[in-house]
PDB file of C-alpha atoms (C1' of nucleotides) in Angstrom:
ATOM      1  CA  MET A  28      77.563 -14.275  12.817  1.00 48.00           C
ATOM      2  CA  SER A  29      79.427 -11.773  14.960  1.00 44.00           C
ATOM      3  CA  GLY A  30      82.990 -12.135  13.785  1.00 44.00           C
ATOM      4  CA  THR A  31      85.672 -13.798  15.838  1.00 48.00           C
ATOM      5  CA  HIS A  32      83.770 -13.989  19.070  1.00 51.00           C
ATOM      6  CA  THR A  33      82.227 -17.388  19.497  1.00 58.00           C
ATOM      7  CA  HIS A  34      78.648 -16.619  20.291  1.00 64.00           C
ATOM      8  CA  VAL A  35      76.185 -19.455  20.066  1.00 63.00           C
ATOM      9  CA  PRO A  36      72.476 -18.782  19.850  1.00 70.00           C
ATOM     10  CA  SER A  37      71.139 -21.714  21.784  1.00 85.00           C
ATOM     11  CA  VAL A  38      69.494 -22.905  24.916  1.00 86.00           C
ATOM     12  CA  LEU A  39      73.038 -23.417  26.120  1.00 85.00           C
ATOM     13  CA  ALA A  40      73.656 -19.701  25.886  1.00 81.00           C
ATOM     14  CA  ALA A  41      70.657 -18.909  28.055  1.00 84.00           C
ATOM     15  CA  ASP A  42      71.199 -17.663  31.565  1.00 79.00           C
ATOM     16  CA  LEU A  43      71.561 -20.485  34.001  1.00 84.00           C
ATOM     17  CA  PRO A  44      70.252 -20.285  37.535  1.00 85.00           C
ATOM     18  CA  MET A  45      73.041 -19.994  40.049  1.00 83.00           C
ATOM     19  CA  PRO A  46      73.661 -22.421  41.440  1.00 87.00           C
ATOM     20  CA  VAL A  47      72.269 -24.863  38.915  1.00 90.00           C
ATOM     21  CA  PRO A  48      69.959 -26.976  41.081  1.00 91.00           C
ATOM     22  CA  ALA A  49      70.883 -30.638  41.218  1.00 90.00           C
ATOM     23  CA  SER A  50      67.266 -31.572  40.551  1.00 90.00           C
ATOM     24  CA  GLU A  51      67.216 -29.491  37.405  1.00 90.00           C
ATOM     25  CA  HIS A  52      70.372 -31.073  36.136  1.00 92.00           C
ATOM     26  CA  GLU A  53      69.082 -34.576  36.768  1.00 91.00           C
ATOM     27  CA  ALA A  54      65.848 -33.921  34.907  1.00 90.00           C
ATOM     28  CA  CYS A  55      67.462 -31.850  32.163  1.00 93.00           C
ATOM     29  CA  PRO A  56      66.371 -32.988  28.697  1.00 95.00           C
ATOM     30  CA  VAL A  57      69.795 -32.132  27.362  1.00 96.00           C
ATOM     31  CA  THR A  58      71.559 -34.271  29.930  1.00 95.00           C
ATOM     32  CA  ASP A  59      69.041 -36.987  29.266  1.00 96.00           C
ATOM     33  CA  VAL A  60      69.645 -37.084  25.526  1.00 97.00           C
ATOM     34  CA  LEU A  61      73.395 -36.773  25.857  1.00 97.00           C
ATOM     35  CA  ARG A  62      73.613 -39.693  28.211  1.00 96.00           C
ATOM     36  CA  ARG A  63      71.482 -41.697  25.858  1.00 97.00           C
ATOM     37  CA  VAL A  64      73.559 -41.105  22.761  1.00 97.00           C
ATOM     38  CA  GLY A  65      76.638 -41.459  24.919  1.00 97.00           C
ATOM     39  CA  ASP A  66      76.060 -45.127  25.517  1.00 97.00           C
ATOM     40  CA  LYS A  67      77.990 -47.645  23.558  1.00 97.00           C
ATOM     41  CA  TRP A  68      75.807 -48.661  20.614  1.00 98.00           C
ATOM     42  CA  THR A  69      72.933 -46.224  20.274  1.00 98.00           C
ATOM     43  CA  VAL A  70      74.441 -43.873  17.727  1.00 97.00           C
ATOM     44  CA  LEU A  71      75.718 -46.631  15.481  1.00 97.00           C
ATOM     45  CA  VAL A  72      72.292 -48.232  15.427  1.00 98.00           C
ATOM     46  CA  ILE A  73      70.624 -44.906  14.701  1.00 98.00           C
ATOM     47  CA  VAL A  74      73.000 -44.253  11.838  1.00 97.00           C
ATOM     48  CA  LEU A  75      72.423 -47.676  10.310  1.00 97.00           C
ATOM     49  CA  LEU A  76      68.676 -47.291  10.606  1.00 98.00           C
ATOM     50  CA  GLY A  77      69.042 -43.835   9.146  1.00 97.00           C
ATOM     51  CA  GLN A  78      70.372 -45.336   5.943  1.00 96.00           C
ATOM     52  CA  ARG A  79      67.618 -47.920   5.603  1.00 97.00           C
ATOM     53  CA  ARG A  80      65.365 -50.212   7.577  1.00 98.00           C
ATOM     54  CA  HIS A  81      67.027 -53.274   9.030  1.00 98.00           C
ATOM     55  CA  ARG A  82      65.975 -56.601  10.388  1.00 98.00           C
ATOM     56  CA  PHE A  83      67.232 -57.698  13.770  1.00 98.00           C
ATOM     57  CA  ASN A  84      69.898 -60.109  12.656  1.00 97.00           C
ATOM     58  CA  GLU A  85      70.834 -57.766   9.883  1.00 97.00           C
ATOM     59  CA  LEU A  86      71.756 -55.210  12.524  1.00 98.00           C
ATOM     60  CA  HIS A  87      73.386 -57.910  14.583  1.00 97.00           C
ATOM     61  CA  ARG A  88      75.682 -58.777  11.716  1.00 96.00           C
ATOM     62  CA  ALA A  89      76.228 -55.181  10.692  1.00 96.00           C
ATOM     63  CA  VAL A  90      77.406 -54.071  14.102  1.00 96.00           C
ATOM     64  CA  ASP A  91      79.941 -56.841  14.650  1.00 93.00           C
ATOM     65  CA  GLY A  92      80.766 -57.006  18.312  1.00 94.00           C
ATOM     66  CA  ILE A  93      77.396 -56.219  19.811  1.00 97.00           C
ATOM     67  CA  SER A  94      75.702 -58.950  21.767  1.00 97.00           C
ATOM     68  CA  GLN A  95      72.099 -59.930  21.178  1.00 97.00           C
ATOM     69  CA  ARG A  96      71.300 -58.640  24.604  1.00 98.00           C
ATOM     70  CA  MET A  97      72.738 -55.174  24.013  1.00 98.00           C
ATOM     71  CA  LEU A  98      71.198 -54.890  20.571  1.00 98.00           C
ATOM     72  CA  THR A  99      67.815 -55.735  22.022  1.00 98.00           C
ATOM     73  CA  ARG A 100      68.237 -53.316  24.908  1.00 98.00           C
ATOM     74  CA  THR A 101      69.403 -50.539  22.616  1.00 98.00           C
ATOM     75  CA  LEU A 102      66.493 -51.033  20.248  1.00 98.00           C
ATOM     76  CA  ARG A 103      63.979 -51.252  23.088  1.00 98.00           C
ATOM     77  CA  THR A 104      65.194 -48.023  24.622  1.00 97.00           C
ATOM     78  CA  LEU A 105      65.132 -46.252  21.281  1.00 98.00           C
ATOM     79  CA  GLU A 106      61.645 -47.576  20.683  1.00 98.00           C
ATOM     80  CA  GLN A 107      60.447 -46.391  24.073  1.00 97.00           C
ATOM     81  CA  ASP A 108      61.842 -42.953  23.359  1.00 97.00           C
ATOM     82  CA  GLY A 109      59.933 -42.882  20.101  1.00 98.00           C
ATOM     83  CA  LEU A 110      63.049 -42.739  17.947  1.00 98.00           C
ATOM     84  CA  VAL A 111      62.748 -46.192  16.431  1.00 98.00           C
ATOM     85  CA  GLU A 112      59.733 -48.174  15.300  1.00 98.00           C
ATOM     86  CA  ARG A 113      59.446 -51.913  15.403  1.00 98.00           C
ATOM     87  CA  GLU A 114      57.436 -53.804  12.824  1.00 98.00           C
ATOM     88  CA  VAL A 115      56.707 -57.490  13.268  1.00 97.00           C
ATOM     89  CA  HIS A 116      55.840 -59.691  10.296  1.00 95.00           C
ATOM     90  CA  PRO A 117      54.000 -62.777  11.554  1.00 92.00           C
ATOM     91  CA  THR A 118      55.806 -65.181   9.278  1.00 92.00           C
ATOM     92  CA  THR A 119      57.608 -68.392  10.061  1.00 89.00           C
ATOM     93  CA  PRO A 120      60.243 -67.901  11.064  1.00 91.00           C
ATOM     94  CA  PRO A 121      59.274 -64.489  12.430  1.00 94.00           C
ATOM     95  CA  SER A 122      60.909 -61.421  10.984  1.00 96.00           C
ATOM     96  CA  VAL A 123      61.124 -58.029  12.638  1.00 98.00           C
ATOM     97  CA  GLU A 124      62.026 -54.819  10.920  1.00 98.00           C
ATOM     98  CA  TYR A 125      63.343 -51.705  12.609  1.00 98.00           C
ATOM     99  CA  GLY A 126      63.401 -48.207  11.224  1.00 98.00           C
ATOM    100  CA  LEU A 127      63.706 -44.645  12.378  1.00 98.00           C
ATOM    101  CA  THR A 128      60.567 -42.755  13.227  1.00 98.00           C
ATOM    102  CA  ARG A 129      60.162 -39.233  11.965  1.00 98.00           C
ATOM    103  CA  LEU A 130      61.381 -38.041  15.359  1.00 98.00           C
ATOM    104  CA  GLY A 131      64.356 -40.332  15.132  1.00 98.00           C
ATOM    105  CA  ALA A 132      65.236 -38.992  11.703  1.00 98.00           C
ATOM    106  CA  THR A 133      65.307 -35.436  13.020  1.00 98.00           C
ATOM    107  CA  LEU A 134      68.016 -36.458  15.459  1.00 98.00           C
ATOM    108  CA  LEU A 135      70.388 -37.262  12.611  1.00 97.00           C
ATOM    109  CA  GLN A 136      71.130 -33.659  11.826  1.00 96.00           C
ATOM    110  CA  PRO A 137      72.306 -32.393  15.247  1.00 97.00           C
ATOM    111  CA  LEU A 138      74.023 -35.714  15.750  1.00 97.00           C
ATOM    112  CA  SER A 139      75.876 -35.193  12.508  1.00 96.00           C
ATOM    113  CA  ALA A 140      77.024 -31.786  13.639  1.00 96.00           C
ATOM    114  CA  LEU A 141      78.654 -33.308  16.689  1.00 97.00           C
ATOM    115  CA  ALA A 142      80.018 -36.236  14.706  1.00 96.00           C
ATOM    116  CA  ASP A 143      81.598 -33.924  12.169  1.00 97.00           C
ATOM    117  CA  TRP A 144      83.131 -31.888  14.959  1.00 97.00           C
ATOM    118  CA  ALA A 145      84.590 -35.061  16.421  1.00 97.00           C
ATOM    119  CA  VAL A 146      86.116 -36.129  13.138  1.00 96.00           C
ATOM    120  CA  THR A 147      87.389 -32.663  12.336  1.00 96.00           C
ATOM    121  CA  HIS A 148      89.089 -32.094  15.664  1.00 97.00           C
ATOM    122  CA  HIS A 149      90.091 -35.653  16.381  1.00 96.00           C
ATOM    123  CA  ASP A 150      93.743 -34.993  15.731  1.00 96.00           C
ATOM    124  CA  GLU A 151      93.822 -31.966  18.024  1.00 97.00           C
ATOM    125  CA  ILE A 152      92.369 -34.017  20.842  1.00 97.00           C
ATOM    126  CA  SER A 153      94.831 -36.801  20.211  1.00 95.00           C
ATOM    127  CA  ALA A 154      97.662 -34.310  20.242  1.00 95.00           C
ATOM    128  CA  ALA A 155      96.439 -32.823  23.522  1.00 96.00           C
ATOM    129  CA  ARG A 156      96.200 -36.273  25.052  1.00 93.00           C
ATOM    130  CA  GLY A 157      99.677 -37.034  23.863  1.00 91.00           C
ATOM    131  CA  ARG A 158     100.989 -33.945  25.629  1.00 86.00           C
ATOM    132  CA  ALA A 159      99.083 -34.907  28.758  1.00 83.00           C
ATOM    133  CA  GLY A 160     101.312 -37.931  29.072  1.00 72.00           C
ATOM    134  CA  GLY A 161      99.214 -40.973  28.293  1.00 51.00           C
ATOM    135  CA  SER A 162      97.567 -43.016  25.592  1.00 44.00           C
TER     136      SER A 162
ATOM    137  CA  MET B  28      67.914 -30.671  -0.268  1.00 48.00           C
ATOM    138  CA  SER B  29      66.157 -33.600  -1.831  1.00 44.00           C
ATOM    139  CA  GLY B  30      62.566 -33.135  -0.744  1.00 44.00           C
ATOM    140  CA  THR B  31      60.977 -35.232   1.936  1.00 48.00           C
ATOM    141  CA  HIS B  32      63.814 -37.676   2.201  1.00 52.00           C
ATOM    142  CA  THR B  33      65.989 -36.896   5.215  1.00 58.00           C
ATOM    143  CA  HIS B  34      69.446 -36.688   3.790  1.00 65.00           C
ATOM    144  CA  VAL B  35      72.191 -35.440   6.020  1.00 63.00           C
ATOM    145  CA  PRO B  36      75.510 -34.350   4.570  1.00 71.00           C
ATOM    146  CA  SER B  37      77.877 -35.657   7.203  1.00 86.00           C
ATOM    147  CA  VAL B  38      80.404 -38.239   8.115  1.00 87.00           C
ATOM    148  CA  LEU B  39      77.413 -40.142   9.428  1.00 85.00           C
ATOM    149  CA  ALA B  40      76.021 -40.371   5.911  1.00 82.00           C
ATOM    150  CA  ALA B  41      79.184 -41.907   4.568  1.00 85.00           C
ATOM    151  CA  ASP B  42      79.197 -45.541   3.595  1.00 81.00           C
ATOM    152  CA  LEU B  43      79.989 -47.761   6.516  1.00 85.00           C
ATOM    153  CA  PRO B  44      82.016 -50.908   6.160  1.00 86.00           C
ATOM    154  CA  MET B  45      79.875 -53.997   6.589  1.00 84.00           C
ATOM    155  CA  PRO B  46      80.100 -55.236   9.142  1.00 89.00           C
ATOM    156  CA  VAL B  47      81.373 -52.281  11.117  1.00 90.00           C
ATOM    157  CA  PRO B  48      84.499 -53.715  12.734  1.00 92.00           C
ATOM    158  CA  ALA B  49      84.454 -53.744  16.506  1.00 91.00           C
ATOM    159  CA  SER B  50      87.932 -52.249  16.567  1.00 90.00           C
ATOM    160  CA  GLU B  51      86.826 -49.347  14.414  1.00 91.00           C
ATOM    161  CA  HIS B  52      83.873 -48.660  16.625  1.00 92.00           C
ATOM    162  CA  GLU B  53      85.985 -48.719  19.762  1.00 91.00           C
ATOM    163  CA  ALA B  54      88.496 -46.269  18.331  1.00 91.00           C
ATOM    164  CA  CYS B  55      85.892 -44.115  16.598  1.00 94.00           C
ATOM    165  CA  PRO B  56      86.382 -40.404  17.352  1.00 95.00           C
ATOM    166  CA  VAL B  57      82.641 -39.900  17.242  1.00 96.00           C
ATOM    167  CA  THR B  58      81.999 -42.595  19.807  1.00 96.00           C
ATOM    168  CA  ASP B  59      84.819 -41.198  21.863  1.00 96.00           C
ATOM    169  CA  VAL B  60      83.423 -37.670  21.966  1.00 97.00           C
ATOM    170  CA  LEU B  61      79.867 -38.812  22.517  1.00 97.00           C
ATOM    171  CA  ARG B  62      80.794 -40.915  25.495  1.00 97.00           C
ATOM    172  CA  ARG B  63      82.734 -38.004  26.876  1.00 97.00           C
ATOM    173  CA  VAL B  64      79.934 -35.480  26.681  1.00 97.00           C
ATOM    174  CA  GLY B  65      77.581 -38.197  27.824  1.00 97.00           C
ATOM    175  CA  ASP B  66      79.072 -38.365  31.264  1.00 97.00           C
ATOM    176  CA  LYS B  67      77.356 -36.672  34.098  1.00 97.00           C
ATOM    177  CA  TRP B  68      78.932 -33.239  34.471  1.00 98.00           C
ATOM    178  CA  THR B  69      81.068 -32.502  31.439  1.00 98.00           C
ATOM    179  CA  VAL B  70      78.553 -30.548  29.405  1.00 97.00           C
ATOM    180  CA  LEU B  71      77.411 -28.409  32.290  1.00 97.00           C
ATOM    181  CA  VAL B  72      80.990 -27.484  33.073  1.00 98.00           C
ATOM    182  CA  ILE B  73      81.691 -26.698  29.429  1.00 98.00           C
ATOM    183  CA  VAL B  74      78.643 -24.476  29.235  1.00 97.00           C
ATOM    184  CA  LEU B  75      79.576 -22.575  32.382  1.00 97.00           C
ATOM    185  CA  LEU B  76      83.115 -22.096  31.167  1.00 97.00           C
ATOM    186  CA  GLY B  77      81.736 -21.045  27.825  1.00 96.00           C
ATOM    187  CA  GLN B  78      80.043 -18.098  29.476  1.00 95.00           C
ATOM    188  CA  ARG B  79      83.121 -16.964  31.356  1.00 96.00           C
ATOM    189  CA  ARG B  80      86.201 -18.211  33.153  1.00 98.00           C
ATOM    190  CA  HIS B  81      85.609 -19.690  36.568  1.00 98.00           C
ATOM    191  CA  ARG B  82      87.626 -20.484  39.616  1.00 98.00           C
ATOM    192  CA  PHE B  83      87.465 -23.954  41.083  1.00 98.00           C
ATOM    193  CA  ASN B  84      85.207 -23.228  43.999  1.00 97.00           C
ATOM    194  CA  GLU B  85      83.157 -20.961  41.832  1.00 97.00           C
ATOM    195  CA  LEU B  86      82.332 -23.936  39.668  1.00 97.00           C
ATOM    196  CA  HIS B  87      81.848 -26.064  42.719  1.00 97.00           C
ATOM    197  CA  ARG B  88      79.204 -23.681  44.008  1.00 96.00           C
ATOM    198  CA  ALA B  89      77.658 -23.117  40.581  1.00 96.00           C
ATOM    199  CA  VAL B  90      77.116 -26.778  39.906  1.00 95.00           C
ATOM    200  CA  ASP B  91      75.415 -27.609  43.187  1.00 92.00           C
ATOM    201  CA  GLY B  92      75.497 -31.327  43.673  1.00 94.00           C
ATOM    202  CA  ILE B  93      78.869 -32.139  42.179  1.00 96.00           C
ATOM    203  CA  SER B  94      81.528 -33.447  44.500  1.00 96.00           C
ATOM    204  CA  GLN B  95      85.027 -32.033  44.591  1.00 97.00           C
ATOM    205  CA  ARG B  96      86.272 -35.315  43.275  1.00 97.00           C
ATOM    206  CA  MET B  97      84.036 -35.302  40.204  1.00 98.00           C
ATOM    207  CA  LEU B  98      84.656 -31.658  39.467  1.00 98.00           C
ATOM    208  CA  THR B  99      88.377 -32.272  39.579  1.00 98.00           C
ATOM    209  CA  ARG B 100      88.107 -35.381  37.443  1.00 98.00           C
ATOM    210  CA  THR B 101      85.888 -33.656  34.907  1.00 98.00           C
ATOM    211  CA  LEU B 102      88.212 -30.688  34.631  1.00 98.00           C
ATOM    212  CA  ARG B 103      91.291 -32.897  34.377  1.00 98.00           C
ATOM    213  CA  THR B 104      89.785 -34.913  31.563  1.00 97.00           C
ATOM    214  CA  LEU B 105      88.702 -31.806  29.711  1.00 98.00           C
ATOM    215  CA  GLU B 106      92.158 -30.375  30.178  1.00 98.00           C
ATOM    216  CA  GLN B 107      93.816 -33.513  28.871  1.00 97.00           C
ATOM    217  CA  ASP B 108      91.592 -33.401  25.813  1.00 97.00           C
ATOM    218  CA  GLY B 109      92.642 -29.821  25.217  1.00 97.00           C
ATOM    219  CA  LEU B 110      89.166 -28.414  25.710  1.00 98.00           C
ATOM    220  CA  VAL B 111      89.843 -26.588  28.955  1.00 98.00           C
ATOM    221  CA  GLU B 112      92.868 -24.683  30.142  1.00 98.00           C
ATOM    222  CA  ARG B 113      93.987 -24.382  33.728  1.00 98.00           C
ATOM    223  CA  GLU B 114      95.696 -21.301  35.040  1.00 97.00           C
ATOM    224  CA  VAL B 115      97.272 -21.270  38.472  1.00 97.00           C
ATOM    225  CA  HIS B 116      97.855 -18.031  40.339  1.00 95.00           C
ATOM    226  CA  PRO B 117     100.569 -18.595  42.960  1.00 92.00           C
ATOM    227  CA  THR B 118      98.832 -16.597  45.654  1.00 92.00           C
ATOM    228  CA  THR B 119      98.065 -17.510  49.224  1.00 88.00           C
ATOM    229  CA  PRO B 120      95.696 -19.132  49.353  1.00 90.00           C
ATOM    230  CA  PRO B 121      96.213 -20.451  45.826  1.00 93.00           C
ATOM    231  CA  SER B 122      93.629 -19.669  43.204  1.00 96.00           C
ATOM    232  CA  VAL B 123      93.057 -21.588  39.994  1.00 98.00           C
ATOM    233  CA  GLU B 124      91.115 -20.373  37.021  1.00 98.00           C
ATOM    234  CA  TYR B 125      89.592 -22.531  34.330  1.00 98.00           C
ATOM    235  CA  GLY B 126      88.481 -21.488  30.885  1.00 98.00           C
ATOM    236  CA  LEU B 127      87.692 -22.991  27.515  1.00 98.00           C
ATOM    237  CA  THR B 128      90.474 -23.301  25.005  1.00 98.00           C
ATOM    238  CA  ARG B 129      89.788 -22.279  21.440  1.00 98.00           C
ATOM    239  CA  LEU B 130      89.148 -25.918  20.656  1.00 98.00           C
ATOM    240  CA  GLY B 131      86.752 -26.156  23.563  1.00 98.00           C
ATOM    241  CA  ALA B 132      84.864 -23.123  22.351  1.00 98.00           C
ATOM    242  CA  THR B 133      84.331 -24.713  18.954  1.00 98.00           C
ATOM    243  CA  LEU B 134      82.543 -27.572  20.634  1.00 98.00           C
ATOM    244  CA  LEU B 135      79.800 -25.262  21.853  1.00 97.00           C
ATOM    245  CA  GLN B 136      78.149 -24.953  18.491  1.00 96.00           C
ATOM    246  CA  PRO B 137      77.528 -28.630  17.648  1.00 97.00           C
ATOM    247  CA  LEU B 138      76.728 -29.213  21.282  1.00 96.00           C
ATOM    248  CA  SER B 139      74.117 -26.504  21.083  1.00 96.00           C
ATOM    249  CA  ALA B 140      72.563 -28.135  18.054  1.00 96.00           C
ATOM    250  CA  LEU B 141      72.032 -31.299  20.015  1.00 97.00           C
ATOM    251  CA  ALA B 142      70.900 -29.413  23.102  1.00 96.00           C
ATOM    252  CA  ASP B 143      68.341 -27.490  21.124  1.00 96.00           C
ATOM    253  CA  TRP B 144      67.072 -30.696  19.588  1.00 97.00           C
ATOM    254  CA  ALA B 145      66.700 -32.163  23.058  1.00 97.00           C
ATOM    255  CA  VAL B 146      64.740 -29.201  24.324  1.00 95.00           C
ATOM    256  CA  THR B 147      62.593 -28.990  21.206  1.00 96.00           C
ATOM    257  CA  HIS B 148      61.618 -32.649  21.167  1.00 97.00           C
ATOM    258  CA  HIS B 149      61.604 -33.247  24.881  1.00 96.00           C
ATOM    259  CA  ASP B 150      57.841 -33.455  25.054  1.00 96.00           C
ATOM    260  CA  GLU B 151      57.633 -35.962  22.205  1.00 97.00           C
ATOM    261  CA  ILE B 152      60.106 -38.210  23.967  1.00 97.00           C
ATOM    262  CA  SER B 153      58.213 -37.903  27.228  1.00 96.00           C
ATOM    263  CA  ALA B 154      54.989 -38.751  25.436  1.00 96.00           C
ATOM    264  CA  ALA B 155      56.572 -41.802  23.831  1.00 96.00           C
ATOM    265  CA  ARG B 156      57.900 -42.958  27.185  1.00 94.00           C
ATOM    266  CA  GLY B 157      54.488 -42.493  28.677  1.00 91.00           C
ATOM    267  CA  ARG B 158      52.980 -44.748  26.005  1.00 87.00           C
ATOM    268  CA  ALA B 159      55.712 -47.287  26.608  1.00 85.00           C
ATOM    269  CA  GLY B 160      54.346 -47.821  30.072  1.00 72.00           C
ATOM    270  CA  GLY B 161      56.803 -46.377  32.555  1.00 52.00           C
ATOM    271  CA  SER B 162      58.159 -43.253  34.156  1.00 45.00           C
TER     272      SER B 162
ATOM    273  C1'  DC C  12      91.647 -22.774  48.421  1.00 55.29           C
ATOM    274  C1'  DC C  13      92.580 -26.650  45.594  1.00 55.29           C
ATOM    275  C1'  DG C  14      93.171 -30.624  45.305  1.00 55.29           C
ATOM    276  C1'  DA C  15      94.760 -36.237  45.974  1.00 55.29           C
ATOM    277  C1'  DA C  16      93.778 -40.857  48.119  1.00 55.29           C
ATOM    278  C1'  DT C  17      90.822 -44.243  49.609  1.00 55.29           C
ATOM    279  C1'  DC C  18      86.779 -46.866  49.898  1.00 55.29           C
ATOM    280  C1'  DC C  19      82.392 -48.285  48.233  1.00 55.29           C
ATOM    281  C1'  DA C  20      77.650 -48.689  45.795  1.00 55.29           C
ATOM    282  C1'  DG C  21      75.359 -48.877  41.378  1.00 55.29           C
ATOM    283  C1'  DC C  22      74.948 -49.328  36.610  1.00 55.29           C
ATOM    284  C1'  DG C  23      76.385 -50.355  31.998  1.00 55.29           C
ATOM    285  C1'  DT C  24      78.133 -53.954  29.523  1.00 55.29           C
ATOM    286  C1'  DG C  25      79.175 -58.635  28.093  1.00 55.29           C
ATOM    287  C1'  DA C  26      79.263 -64.072  27.959  1.00 55.29           C
ATOM    288  C1'  DT C  27      76.495 -67.728  27.995  1.00 55.29           C
ATOM    289  C1'  DA C  28      72.588 -70.540  27.820  1.00 55.29           C
ATOM    290  C1'  DC C  29      67.748 -71.096  26.974  1.00 55.29           C
ATOM    291  C1'  DT C  30      62.925 -70.262  24.430  1.00 55.29           C
ATOM    292  C1'  DG C  31      58.754 -69.545  21.020  1.00 55.29           C
TER     293       DG C  31
ATOM    294  C1'  DC D   3      64.831 -65.664  13.505  1.00 55.29           C
ATOM    295  C1'  DA D   4      64.278 -62.911  17.371  1.00 55.29           C
ATOM    296  C1'  DG D   5      64.520 -62.591  21.377  1.00 55.29           C
ATOM    297  C1'  DT D   6      64.798 -63.625  27.300  1.00 55.29           C
ATOM    298  C1'  DA D   7      67.265 -65.053  31.637  1.00 55.29           C
ATOM    299  C1'  DT D   8      71.075 -65.352  34.470  1.00 55.29           C
ATOM    300  C1'  DC D   9      75.499 -64.324  36.085  1.00 55.29           C
ATOM    301  C1'  DA D  10      79.716 -61.711  36.401  1.00 55.29           C
ATOM    302  C1'  DC D  11      82.780 -57.840  35.866  1.00 55.29           C
ATOM    303  C1'  DG D  12      84.683 -53.202  35.228  1.00 55.29           C
ATOM    304  C1'  DC D  13      83.986 -48.449  35.307  1.00 55.29           C
ATOM    305  C1'  DT D  14      81.493 -44.286  36.637  1.00 55.29           C
ATOM    306  C1'  DG D  15      80.258 -41.688  40.228  1.00 55.29           C
ATOM    307  C1'  DG D  16      79.840 -40.405  45.332  1.00 55.29           C
ATOM    308  C1'  DA D  17      81.323 -39.946  50.517  1.00 55.29           C
ATOM    309  C1'  DT D  18      84.897 -39.200  53.220  1.00 55.29           C
ATOM    310  C1'  DT D  19      89.379 -38.179  54.698  1.00 55.29           C
ATOM    311  C1'  DC D  20      93.997 -36.235  54.268  1.00 55.29           C
ATOM    312  C1'  DG D  21      97.628 -32.818  52.394  1.00 55.29           C
ATOM    313  C1'  DG D  22     100.137 -28.554  50.427  1.00 55.29           C
TER     314       DG D  22
END
DNA sequence: CCGAATCCAGCGTGATACTG
DNA sequence: CAGTATCACGCTGGATTCGG
């Protein structure tokens, strides 16, 4: 640490090309991941699967409000990205279990950092929004 | 640490109500922040402002590809959330400087954690997507 | 120089109904 | 139980134009 100055050792602190090319921003892994976890259900599903493996309808009930369609889409995307694994048991009726992959589990930590920041500073943001004149 | 098991001390590790109420998910500070940083330009602007203060057109040139409209919108939102401060110099022509607030600066660290994760595991995600059969 | 206003295309999201 | 298919809608994001 270097005292009061907020210096962050990170890829974000690296020198950026000027101007930042549009192509580079589009293909940026950081942007890619952020947009992914920024969608409506992904993080909640990851967190639930981070606690234990879940069956499809188990998730469906746990996430109250999500449609079958969105749950399926969310899981498919996560599976394609290698964050979630899908295990099918050929029973009748069929049962499918979802769980985090090792890669998916590693996402929990940085995600937690951001989540904790959000919770910690939630009131400051609310206050700022209040001053800004709206909800 | 508890060995091989991936345990994360965080709000994300807390017990979730079952089912997670839709209302709670909508109003969740974590969801709120994630969706914010998940939009197209926010993070890039935050990073640039984290390096130094910028004038409007300076940002506009630095972020090559962003429209005036989106830059304005992004900055306004960040300002309303108390992450960015706007300073107007009543010159002719007018000049406006933007910079991170103290709150905004604190966001850099958790954001960096996620960014570093993205960069570190980018190839694994690409590989998984390749196996999944698409771009 | 720094915006606001308007218009418009695309995508994320959801409701509903249907299937193996 | 675990999905798929179809349709519809709102919101994000972009192009363009106008104003102080």
